[in-house]
Amino acid sequence: MQKLSFKTIELKRLILLLAGFGVLITLLSSFYATYQVQRQLHIQKTLEANRAYATKVAKITSLFLDASLQQLAYSARKIAMHFDNEQVVKSELERLTLQTDTFNATIYARENAEIVSVYPQSIPVSGLFLQDSQSLKVLEAREPMVSEPFVSPAGNFIISLSAPVIDLNGTFRGFIGGAIYLDGDNILNKLMGEHFYQDGSFLYVVDGHGTLIYHKDPNRVGENVVQNDVVRQALGDRVGAQQVINTKGESMLAGFAAIPEVHWGVVAQQPLNVTLENLNWSLLRVVELNLPAIFLVFLGIYVFGSKISKPLWRMAKGVELTDSIGHNNVHNINAWYFEAAQLKAAIVDSTSKLTQRIVKLDYDRTTDPLTGLLNRRGLAHHLNQIECRQQCFSTLAVDIDHFKHVNDTFGHGVGDEVLKQLANELSKHARFGDIVCRVGGEEFLVLLPEINMDIATSVAERLRKSVEEVEFKHAKRVTISIGVAFWDGITNTPNEILESADKALYKAKQMGRNQVAVV
């Protein structure tokens, strides 16, 4: 059986196959790129919306708590003038409870923890003494407070707001408190429950311990979710948004904010799959609408491919007849169809040689042959990039002290070794991203991107001391002088900063050499 070779396939068929494959790959990559971009935009938009909503709810809740405390403070002042009149106390508690839906129940207790009155009066606690820790904290603090969530004796999960009752003589007469049932009917629950759930998004609130005090599922109120990363961030008084896996293993897009006054956290989130549902449907419609255009593209490939292949096939046959050497070398190249086998050898060979020459020329053009460091051309290239990015940097102008004496005493061969050893020292102390150059003779330049003047001066001093301690071959001890300058990315130009570094270097030499100087 004859072995099938790609070289026997006609160019026309190859054009159809390759062009068709290219069109498909291009379309698929285009749809994929579009999907990824739109997906990220949808995610970012949802994250920002949830962050904004969580922040809004946190602010409104904070204002609500402040307003509630002001209501209690007002009632406390009224009761303080008639604290021994039980009827006045009852009337004020009734007004405070019924006037708005802020509180589900209110209470007045004396300084000795005795309960004077409570509303609704159906709660039979008048005359009893408070024993729970939250109430005793209020009596001890004698200032407005918002309690931590707790379970009341009646089994309700509540928070309590309180205000001290101080009579006209400044004597503490107890406190007035308002209970908000976290699973009951009140303004706080309505405020938090206004988040729309039709799009799968919802909001929940946690206390300072990570316990749910509001959730769309009332059965989850009281559950601790502090292991959730966004909950921990919200309780750390942070505001932001991120994609997170919730306690049920679902991928959510969550925005979070803190209510610092009570150390609560608010989280607004939406399932990732819900966010992407509309995107998936939209892209499917795009594919359907593009099907006619795809058909026309393939038809055009067939018509023009037939015309293109004919002259190329003739040219390939001509090369085969006139260049037997090229033909003999075809088997050494991975040519996978007939015409390309005649042309690829010459193209690859010439391209390879040209690339090697360009690389070598570019290396020779930008590199100092003695030290292997960048030369002035290489430095100019990097300075141009830095200036385009407006990236701040510090520069160290380095010069070997009395280098002429080294050459005169030990010869130029030793001088060259000193230059190479110093280049190694500079490179050894450089960070990744630092630029080390030899700009002429015994002069070197080090660029330190994103480094300010103070740090650059410290770096220069460490470098100076390090070189001073190195034992150079033959020359033994060599010292350097360094000038330091800084470019903020805006003022002047990088070249002017290099001139400033040279002036600083000249200053270091005037100071006696083996010095670091700045301008």
Short mmCIF file of N, CA, C and O in Angstrom, two decimals, residues 378-494:
data_model
loop_
_atom_site.label_atom_id
_atom_site.label_comp_id
_atom_site.label_asym_id
_atom_site.label_seq_id
_atom_site.Cartn_x
_atom_site.Cartn_y
_atom_site.Cartn_z
N GLY A 378 22.91 51.14 24.71
CA GLY A 378 21.97 50.36 25.53
C GLY A 378 21.33 51.21 26.60
O GLY A 378 20.13 51.08 26.89
N LEU A 379 22.13 52.11 27.20
CA LEU A 379 21.59 53.01 28.21
C LEU A 379 20.53 53.92 27.60
O LEU A 379 19.46 54.13 28.19
N ALA A 380 20.79 54.45 26.41
CA ALA A 380 19.84 55.36 25.76
C ALA A 380 18.51 54.66 25.49
O ALA A 380 17.44 55.25 25.65
N HIS A 381 18.59 53.38 25.11
CA HIS A 381 17.35 52.62 24.85
C HIS A 381 16.50 52.53 26.12
O HIS A 381 15.29 52.76 26.10
N HIS A 382 17.14 52.18 27.25
CA HIS A 382 16.40 52.04 28.50
C HIS A 382 15.90 53.39 29.00
O HIS A 382 14.79 53.48 29.55
N LEU A 383 16.69 54.44 28.82
CA LEU A 383 16.24 55.77 29.25
C LEU A 383 15.01 56.21 28.46
O LEU A 383 14.10 56.83 29.01
N ASN A 384 14.99 55.88 27.19
CA ASN A 384 13.83 56.23 26.36
C ASN A 384 12.57 55.52 26.85
O ASN A 384 11.49 56.13 26.93
N GLN A 385 12.71 54.23 27.21
CA GLN A 385 11.56 53.49 27.74
C GLN A 385 11.10 54.09 29.07
O GLN A 385 9.89 54.23 29.32
N ILE A 386 12.06 54.42 29.93
CA ILE A 386 11.72 55.00 31.24
C ILE A 386 11.00 56.34 31.07
O ILE A 386 10.01 56.62 31.75
N GLU A 387 11.47 57.15 30.13
CA GLU A 387 10.86 58.46 29.91
C GLU A 387 9.45 58.32 29.35
O GLU A 387 8.54 59.05 29.73
N CYS A 388 9.25 57.35 28.46
CA CYS A 388 7.91 57.11 27.89
C CYS A 388 6.93 56.69 28.97
O CYS A 388 5.77 57.08 28.97
N ARG A 389 7.39 55.87 29.91
CA ARG A 389 6.52 55.40 31.01
C ARG A 389 6.42 56.42 32.13
O ARG A 389 5.62 56.24 33.05
N GLN A 390 7.26 57.48 32.06
CA GLN A 390 7.34 58.47 33.15
C GLN A 390 7.57 57.76 34.48
O GLN A 390 6.93 58.04 35.49
N GLN A 391 8.52 56.82 34.45
CA GLN A 391 8.85 56.01 35.63
C GLN A 391 9.99 56.69 36.39
O GLN A 391 11.05 56.94 35.85
N CYS A 392 9.75 56.97 37.67
CA CYS A 392 10.79 57.60 38.47
C CYS A 392 11.96 56.64 38.67
O CYS A 392 11.79 55.42 38.68
N PHE A 393 13.16 57.21 38.84
CA PHE A 393 14.33 56.37 39.09
C PHE A 393 15.42 57.21 39.74
O PHE A 393 15.43 58.44 39.65
N SER A 394 16.34 56.52 40.40
CA SER A 394 17.55 57.14 40.89
C SER A 394 18.72 56.62 40.06
O SER A 394 18.66 55.51 39.52
N THR A 395 19.75 57.44 39.93
CA THR A 395 20.92 57.02 39.17
C THR A 395 22.18 57.21 40.00
O THR A 395 22.30 58.18 40.77
N LEU A 396 23.08 56.25 39.86
CA LEU A 396 24.38 56.30 40.54
C LEU A 396 25.45 56.46 39.47
O LEU A 396 25.60 55.58 38.60
N ALA A 397 26.18 57.56 39.49
CA ALA A 397 27.32 57.76 38.61
C ALA A 397 28.56 57.31 39.37
O ALA A 397 28.92 57.87 40.41
N VAL A 398 29.22 56.26 38.87
CA VAL A 398 30.32 55.60 39.60
C VAL A 398 31.62 55.82 38.82
O VAL A 398 31.66 55.62 37.59
N ASP A 399 32.67 56.18 39.53
CA ASP A 399 33.98 56.40 38.89
C ASP A 399 35.06 55.81 39.79
O ASP A 399 35.02 55.96 41.02
N ILE A 400 36.03 55.11 39.18
CA ILE A 400 37.13 54.52 39.95
C ILE A 400 38.12 55.62 40.31
O ILE A 400 38.57 56.39 39.44
N ASP A 401 38.44 55.70 41.58
CA ASP A 401 39.39 56.71 42.06
C ASP A 401 40.81 56.38 41.57
O ASP A 401 41.27 55.23 41.70
N HIS A 402 41.50 57.38 41.03
CA HIS A 402 42.91 57.25 40.62
C HIS A 402 43.12 56.07 39.67
O HIS A 402 44.10 55.32 39.78
N PHE A 403 42.20 55.88 38.72
CA PHE A 403 42.33 54.75 37.81
C PHE A 403 43.55 54.91 36.90
O PHE A 403 44.18 53.92 36.51
N LYS A 404 43.90 56.14 36.57
CA LYS A 404 45.10 56.37 35.75
C LYS A 404 46.34 55.85 36.46
O LYS A 404 47.23 55.27 35.84
N HIS A 405 46.34 55.99 37.79
CA HIS A 405 47.47 55.48 38.57
C HIS A 405 47.56 53.96 38.47
O HIS A 405 48.66 53.38 38.40
N VAL A 406 46.39 53.30 38.44
CA VAL A 406 46.39 51.83 38.30
C VAL A 406 46.97 51.44 36.97
O VAL A 406 47.82 50.53 36.88
N ASN A 407 46.57 52.12 35.89
CA ASN A 407 47.10 51.80 34.56
C ASN A 407 48.59 52.09 34.48
O ASN A 407 49.37 51.29 33.93
N ASP A 408 49.01 53.24 35.04
CA ASP A 408 50.42 53.62 34.96
C ASP A 408 51.30 52.69 35.79
O ASP A 408 52.45 52.40 35.42
N THR A 409 50.75 52.22 36.92
CA THR A 409 51.56 51.39 37.84
C THR A 409 51.58 49.93 37.42
O THR A 409 52.63 49.28 37.41
N PHE A 410 50.43 49.39 37.07
CA PHE A 410 50.33 47.95 36.83
C PHE A 410 50.13 47.59 35.36
O PHE A 410 50.16 46.41 35.00
N GLY A 411 49.87 48.57 34.54
CA GLY A 411 49.65 48.29 33.12
C GLY A 411 48.18 48.23 32.77
O GLY A 411 47.32 48.05 33.63
N HIS A 412 47.88 48.39 31.48
CA HIS A 412 46.50 48.43 31.03
C HIS A 412 45.82 47.07 31.16
O HIS A 412 44.59 47.00 31.29
N GLY A 413 46.58 46.00 31.11
CA GLY A 413 45.98 44.68 31.29
C GLY A 413 45.36 44.54 32.67
O GLY A 413 44.22 44.05 32.81
N VAL A 414 46.09 44.98 33.70
CA VAL A 414 45.54 44.96 35.07
C VAL A 414 44.36 45.93 35.17
O VAL A 414 43.35 45.64 35.82
N GLY A 415 44.48 47.08 34.50
CA GLY A 415 43.37 48.03 34.52
C GLY A 415 42.10 47.44 33.95
O GLY A 415 40.99 47.63 34.48
N ASP A 416 42.26 46.67 32.85
CA ASP A 416 41.08 46.01 32.28
C ASP A 416 40.48 45.00 33.25
O ASP A 416 39.25 44.85 33.35
N GLU A 417 41.35 44.26 33.97
CA GLU A 417 40.84 43.29 34.96
C GLU A 417 40.09 44.00 36.08
O GLU A 417 39.07 43.51 36.59
N VAL A 418 40.59 45.17 36.49
CA VAL A 418 39.91 45.96 37.53
C VAL A 418 38.53 46.38 37.04
O VAL A 418 37.53 46.30 37.77
N LEU A 419 38.47 46.82 35.79
CA LEU A 419 37.18 47.23 35.23
C LEU A 419 36.19 46.06 35.21
O LEU A 419 35.01 46.21 35.57
N LYS A 420 36.66 44.89 34.78
CA LYS A 420 35.77 43.72 34.73
C LYS A 420 35.35 43.29 36.13
O LYS A 420 34.18 42.92 36.34
N GLN A 421 36.27 43.34 37.10
CA GLN A 421 35.91 42.93 38.46
C GLN A 421 34.91 43.91 39.08
O GLN A 421 33.97 43.51 39.78
N LEU A 422 35.12 45.21 38.81
CA LEU A 422 34.17 46.19 39.33
C LEU A 422 32.79 46.01 38.67
O LEU A 422 31.75 46.12 39.34
N ALA A 423 32.78 45.69 37.36
CA ALA A 423 31.51 45.43 36.68
C ALA A 423 30.78 44.27 37.33
O ALA A 423 29.55 44.30 37.51
N ASN A 424 31.54 43.23 37.70
CA ASN A 424 30.92 42.08 38.39
C ASN A 424 30.35 42.49 39.74
O ASN A 424 29.27 42.03 40.14
N GLU A 425 31.06 43.35 40.46
CA GLU A 425 30.58 43.80 41.77
C GLU A 425 29.29 44.61 41.62
O GLU A 425 28.32 44.42 42.38
N LEU A 426 29.26 45.50 40.63
CA LEU A 426 28.05 46.30 40.40
C LEU A 426 26.87 45.39 40.04
O LEU A 426 25.75 45.58 40.53
N SER A 427 27.11 44.42 39.17
CA SER A 427 26.02 43.51 38.76
C SER A 427 25.56 42.65 39.93
O SER A 427 24.37 42.36 40.06
N LYS A 428 26.51 42.25 40.77
CA LYS A 428 26.17 41.39 41.90
C LYS A 428 25.27 42.11 42.89
O LYS A 428 24.38 41.49 43.49
N HIS A 429 25.46 43.40 43.05
CA HIS A 429 24.65 44.16 44.01
C HIS A 429 23.36 44.72 43.39
O HIS A 429 22.55 45.30 44.11
N ALA A 430 23.19 44.56 42.09
CA ALA A 430 22.00 45.10 41.43
C ALA A 430 20.80 44.19 41.64
O ALA A 430 20.93 42.97 41.72
N ARG A 431 19.61 44.80 41.73
CA ARG A 431 18.37 44.03 41.78
C ARG A 431 17.97 43.62 40.38
O ARG A 431 18.50 44.11 39.40
N PHE A 432 17.01 42.72 40.32
CA PHE A 432 16.40 42.41 39.03
C PHE A 432 15.64 43.65 38.55
O PHE A 432 14.82 44.19 39.26
N GLY A 433 15.95 44.11 37.37
CA GLY A 433 15.31 45.32 36.86
C GLY A 433 16.22 46.54 36.92
O GLY A 433 15.94 47.54 36.25
N ASP A 434 17.27 46.50 37.74
CA ASP A 434 18.24 47.59 37.75
C ASP A 434 19.07 47.55 36.46
O ASP A 434 19.26 46.48 35.85
N ILE A 435 19.58 48.67 36.04
CA ILE A 435 20.29 48.78 34.76
C ILE A 435 21.72 49.23 35.06
O ILE A 435 21.94 50.31 35.62
N VAL A 436 22.69 48.38 34.70
CA VAL A 436 24.10 48.66 34.98
C VAL A 436 24.80 48.87 33.64
O VAL A 436 24.70 48.03 32.74
N CYS A 437 25.53 49.99 33.51
CA CYS A 437 26.16 50.34 32.23
C CYS A 437 27.60 50.79 32.47
O CYS A 437 27.94 51.34 33.53
N ARG A 438 28.43 50.57 31.45
CA ARG A 438 29.75 51.23 31.40
C ARG A 438 29.65 52.29 30.33
O ARG A 438 29.42 51.97 29.15
N VAL A 439 29.79 53.54 30.74
CA VAL A 439 29.55 54.64 29.81
C VAL A 439 30.84 55.24 29.27
O VAL A 439 30.80 56.21 28.53
N GLY A 440 32.00 54.66 29.66
CA GLY A 440 33.25 55.15 29.11
C GLY A 440 34.38 55.07 30.10
O GLY A 440 34.21 55.42 31.27
N GLY A 441 35.57 54.62 29.65
CA GLY A 441 36.73 54.57 30.51
C GLY A 441 36.45 53.85 31.81
O GLY A 441 36.03 52.69 31.83
N GLU A 442 36.68 54.55 32.94
CA GLU A 442 36.43 53.97 34.25
C GLU A 442 35.10 54.43 34.82
O GLU A 442 34.84 54.32 36.02
N GLU A 443 34.21 54.95 33.95
CA GLU A 443 32.93 55.48 34.40
C GLU A 443 31.81 54.47 34.19
O GLU A 443 31.68 53.88 33.11
N PHE A 444 31.00 54.29 35.24
CA PHE A 444 29.86 53.37 35.20
C PHE A 444 28.61 54.13 35.63
O PHE A 444 28.69 55.17 36.29
N LEU A 445 27.48 53.58 35.27
CA LEU A 445 26.20 54.19 35.61
C LEU A 445 25.23 53.08 36.04
O LEU A 445 25.14 52.05 35.36
N VAL A 446 24.52 53.30 37.14
CA VAL A 446 23.53 52.33 37.62
C VAL A 446 22.19 53.05 37.74
O VAL A 446 22.09 54.07 38.43
N LEU A 447 21.16 52.55 37.05
CA LEU A 447 19.81 53.11 37.16
C LEU A 447 19.00 52.23 38.10
O LEU A 447 18.96 51.01 37.94
N LEU A 448 18.32 52.86 39.06
CA LEU A 448 17.52 52.14 40.06
C LEU A 448 16.06 52.57 39.91
O LEU A 448 15.62 53.54 40.52
N PRO A 449 15.27 51.87 39.09
CA PRO A 449 13.86 52.24 38.91
C PRO A 449 13.07 52.17 40.20
O PRO A 449 13.28 51.26 41.03
N GLU A 450 12.14 53.15 40.36
CA GLU A 450 11.22 53.19 41.51
C GLU A 450 11.95 53.30 42.85
O GLU A 450 11.44 52.88 43.87
N ILE A 451 13.15 53.85 42.87
CA ILE A 451 13.92 54.03 44.11
C ILE A 451 14.11 55.53 44.32
O ILE A 451 14.55 56.25 43.42
N ASN A 452 13.75 56.01 45.55
CA ASN A 452 13.88 57.43 45.82
C ASN A 452 15.32 57.79 46.20
O ASN A 452 16.19 56.93 46.32
N MET A 453 15.55 59.07 46.42
CA MET A 453 16.90 59.57 46.67
C MET A 453 17.51 58.99 47.95
O MET A 453 18.67 58.57 47.97
N ASP A 454 16.69 58.92 49.03
CA ASP A 454 17.22 58.44 50.31
C ASP A 454 17.69 57.00 50.20
O ASP A 454 18.79 56.64 50.64
N ILE A 455 16.87 56.15 49.62
CA ILE A 455 17.24 54.74 49.50
C ILE A 455 18.44 54.59 48.55
O ILE A 455 19.35 53.81 48.80
N ALA A 456 18.42 55.37 47.45
CA ALA A 456 19.52 55.29 46.49
C ALA A 456 20.84 55.69 47.14
O ALA A 456 21.89 55.08 46.88
N THR A 457 20.80 56.70 48.01
CA THR A 457 22.01 57.12 48.72
C THR A 457 22.52 56.00 49.62
O THR A 457 23.73 55.74 49.70
N SER A 458 21.59 55.31 50.30
CA SER A 458 21.99 54.18 51.15
C SER A 458 22.59 53.07 50.31
O SER A 458 23.59 52.45 50.69
N VAL A 459 21.98 52.80 49.16
CA VAL A 459 22.51 51.76 48.25
C VAL A 459 23.92 52.13 47.80
O VAL A 459 24.83 51.30 47.77
N ALA A 460 24.09 53.40 47.43
CA ALA A 460 25.40 53.86 46.97
C ALA A 460 26.45 53.70 48.07
O ALA A 460 27.59 53.28 47.81
N GLU A 461 26.07 54.02 49.29
CA GLU A 461 27.03 53.91 50.40
C GLU A 461 27.42 52.46 50.64
O GLU A 461 28.60 52.14 50.88
N ARG A 462 26.42 51.56 50.58
CA ARG A 462 26.73 50.13 50.76
C ARG A 462 27.64 49.64 49.63
O ARG A 462 28.58 48.86 49.86
N LEU A 463 27.38 50.11 48.41
CA LEU A 463 28.19 49.71 47.27
C LEU A 463 29.62 50.22 47.43
O LEU A 463 30.59 49.49 47.17
N ARG A 464 29.75 51.47 47.87
CA ARG A 464 31.09 52.04 48.07
C ARG A 464 31.89 51.24 49.09
O ARG A 464 33.06 50.88 48.86
N LYS A 465 31.25 50.92 50.21
CA LYS A 465 31.94 50.14 51.25
C LYS A 465 32.28 48.74 50.77
O LYS A 465 33.34 48.20 51.09
N SER A 466 31.37 48.14 50.00
CA SER A 466 31.60 46.79 49.50
C SER A 466 32.81 46.75 48.58
O SER A 466 33.65 45.85 48.67
N VAL A 467 32.92 47.74 47.67
CA VAL A 467 34.06 47.79 46.75
C VAL A 467 35.35 48.04 47.52
O VAL A 467 36.40 47.46 47.22
N GLU A 468 35.26 48.87 48.54
CA GLU A 468 36.45 49.19 49.34
C GLU A 468 37.01 47.94 50.03
O GLU A 468 38.21 47.82 50.24
N GLU A 469 36.12 46.98 50.33
CA GLU A 469 36.54 45.77 51.05
C GLU A 469 36.98 44.65 50.11
O GLU A 469 37.51 43.64 50.55
N VAL A 470 36.72 44.80 48.81
CA VAL A 470 37.09 43.75 47.84
C VAL A 470 38.57 43.82 47.53
O VAL A 470 39.13 44.91 47.36
N GLU A 471 39.20 42.67 47.43
CA GLU A 471 40.61 42.62 47.04
C GLU A 471 40.69 42.38 45.54
O GLU A 471 40.33 41.31 45.04
N PHE A 472 41.13 43.39 44.80
CA PHE A 472 41.24 43.29 43.36
C PHE A 472 42.57 42.60 43.00
O PHE A 472 43.58 42.77 43.70
N LYS A 473 42.55 41.85 41.91
CA LYS A 473 43.76 41.16 41.47
C LYS A 473 44.83 42.19 41.10
O LYS A 473 44.56 43.14 40.38
N HIS A 474 46.02 41.98 41.60
CA HIS A 474 47.19 42.82 41.32
C HIS A 474 47.05 44.22 41.92
O HIS A 474 47.94 44.69 42.64
N ALA A 475 45.92 44.89 41.65
CA ALA A 475 45.78 46.27 42.13
C ALA A 475 45.44 46.32 43.61
O ALA A 475 45.49 47.37 44.23
N LYS A 476 45.07 45.16 44.19
CA LYS A 476 44.71 45.07 45.61
C LYS A 476 43.51 45.94 45.94
O LYS A 476 42.41 45.62 45.62
N ARG A 477 43.72 47.10 46.56
CA ARG A 477 42.61 47.93 47.04
C ARG A 477 42.27 49.02 46.02
O ARG A 477 43.14 49.75 45.57
N VAL A 478 40.97 49.07 45.69
CA VAL A 478 40.46 50.09 44.77
C VAL A 478 39.24 50.75 45.42
O VAL A 478 38.42 50.06 46.04
N THR A 479 39.13 52.03 45.30
CA THR A 479 37.96 52.74 45.84
C THR A 479 37.21 53.43 44.70
O THR A 479 37.76 53.62 43.60
N ILE A 480 35.96 53.77 45.00
CA ILE A 480 35.13 54.44 43.99
C ILE A 480 34.47 55.66 44.61
O ILE A 480 34.26 55.74 45.82
N SER A 481 34.14 56.62 43.75
CA SER A 481 33.33 57.78 44.13
C SER A 481 31.99 57.67 43.40
O SER A 481 31.94 57.20 42.27
N ILE A 482 30.92 58.10 44.09
CA ILE A 482 29.58 57.92 43.52
C ILE A 482 28.79 59.22 43.65
O ILE A 482 28.75 59.83 44.73
N GLY A 483 28.17 59.61 42.55
CA GLY A 483 27.23 60.73 42.56
C GLY A 483 25.81 60.21 42.40
O GLY A 483 25.56 59.33 41.59
N VAL A 484 24.88 60.74 43.20
CA VAL A 484 23.51 60.25 43.22
C VAL A 484 22.56 61.36 42.78
O VAL A 484 22.69 62.51 43.24
N ALA A 485 21.60 61.02 41.92
CA ALA A 485 20.55 61.96 41.50
C ALA A 485 19.25 61.19 41.35
O ALA A 485 19.24 59.97 41.20
N PHE A 486 18.14 61.95 41.36
CA PHE A 486 16.81 61.30 41.31
C PHE A 486 15.93 62.03 40.31
O PHE A 486 15.92 63.26 40.24
N TRP A 487 15.16 61.25 39.52
CA TRP A 487 14.17 61.80 38.59
C TRP A 487 12.79 61.36 39.02
O TRP A 487 12.54 60.16 39.19
N ASP A 488 11.88 62.34 39.19
CA ASP A 488 10.53 62.04 39.67
C ASP A 488 9.58 61.62 38.55
O ASP A 488 8.39 61.41 38.80
N GLY A 489 10.05 61.51 37.33
CA GLY A 489 9.19 61.10 36.23
C GLY A 489 8.49 62.24 35.53
O GLY A 489 7.81 62.04 34.54
N ILE A 490 8.63 63.46 36.05
CA ILE A 490 7.90 64.62 35.49
C ILE A 490 8.87 65.77 35.20
O ILE A 490 8.96 66.26 34.09
N THR A 491 9.58 66.20 36.26
CA THR A 491 10.43 67.38 36.16
C THR A 491 11.67 67.08 35.31
O THR A 491 12.26 66.01 35.44
N ASN A 492 12.06 68.03 34.47
CA ASN A 492 13.25 67.90 33.65
C ASN A 492 13.16 66.66 32.76
O ASN A 492 12.09 66.20 32.42
N THR A 493 14.34 66.11 32.39
CA THR A 493 14.40 64.90 31.56
C THR A 493 15.41 63.94 32.18
O THR A 493 16.26 64.34 32.97
N PRO A 494 15.36 62.64 31.80
CA PRO A 494 16.35 61.69 32.34
C PRO A 494 17.78 62.11 32.04
O PRO A 494 18.67 61.93 32.87
#
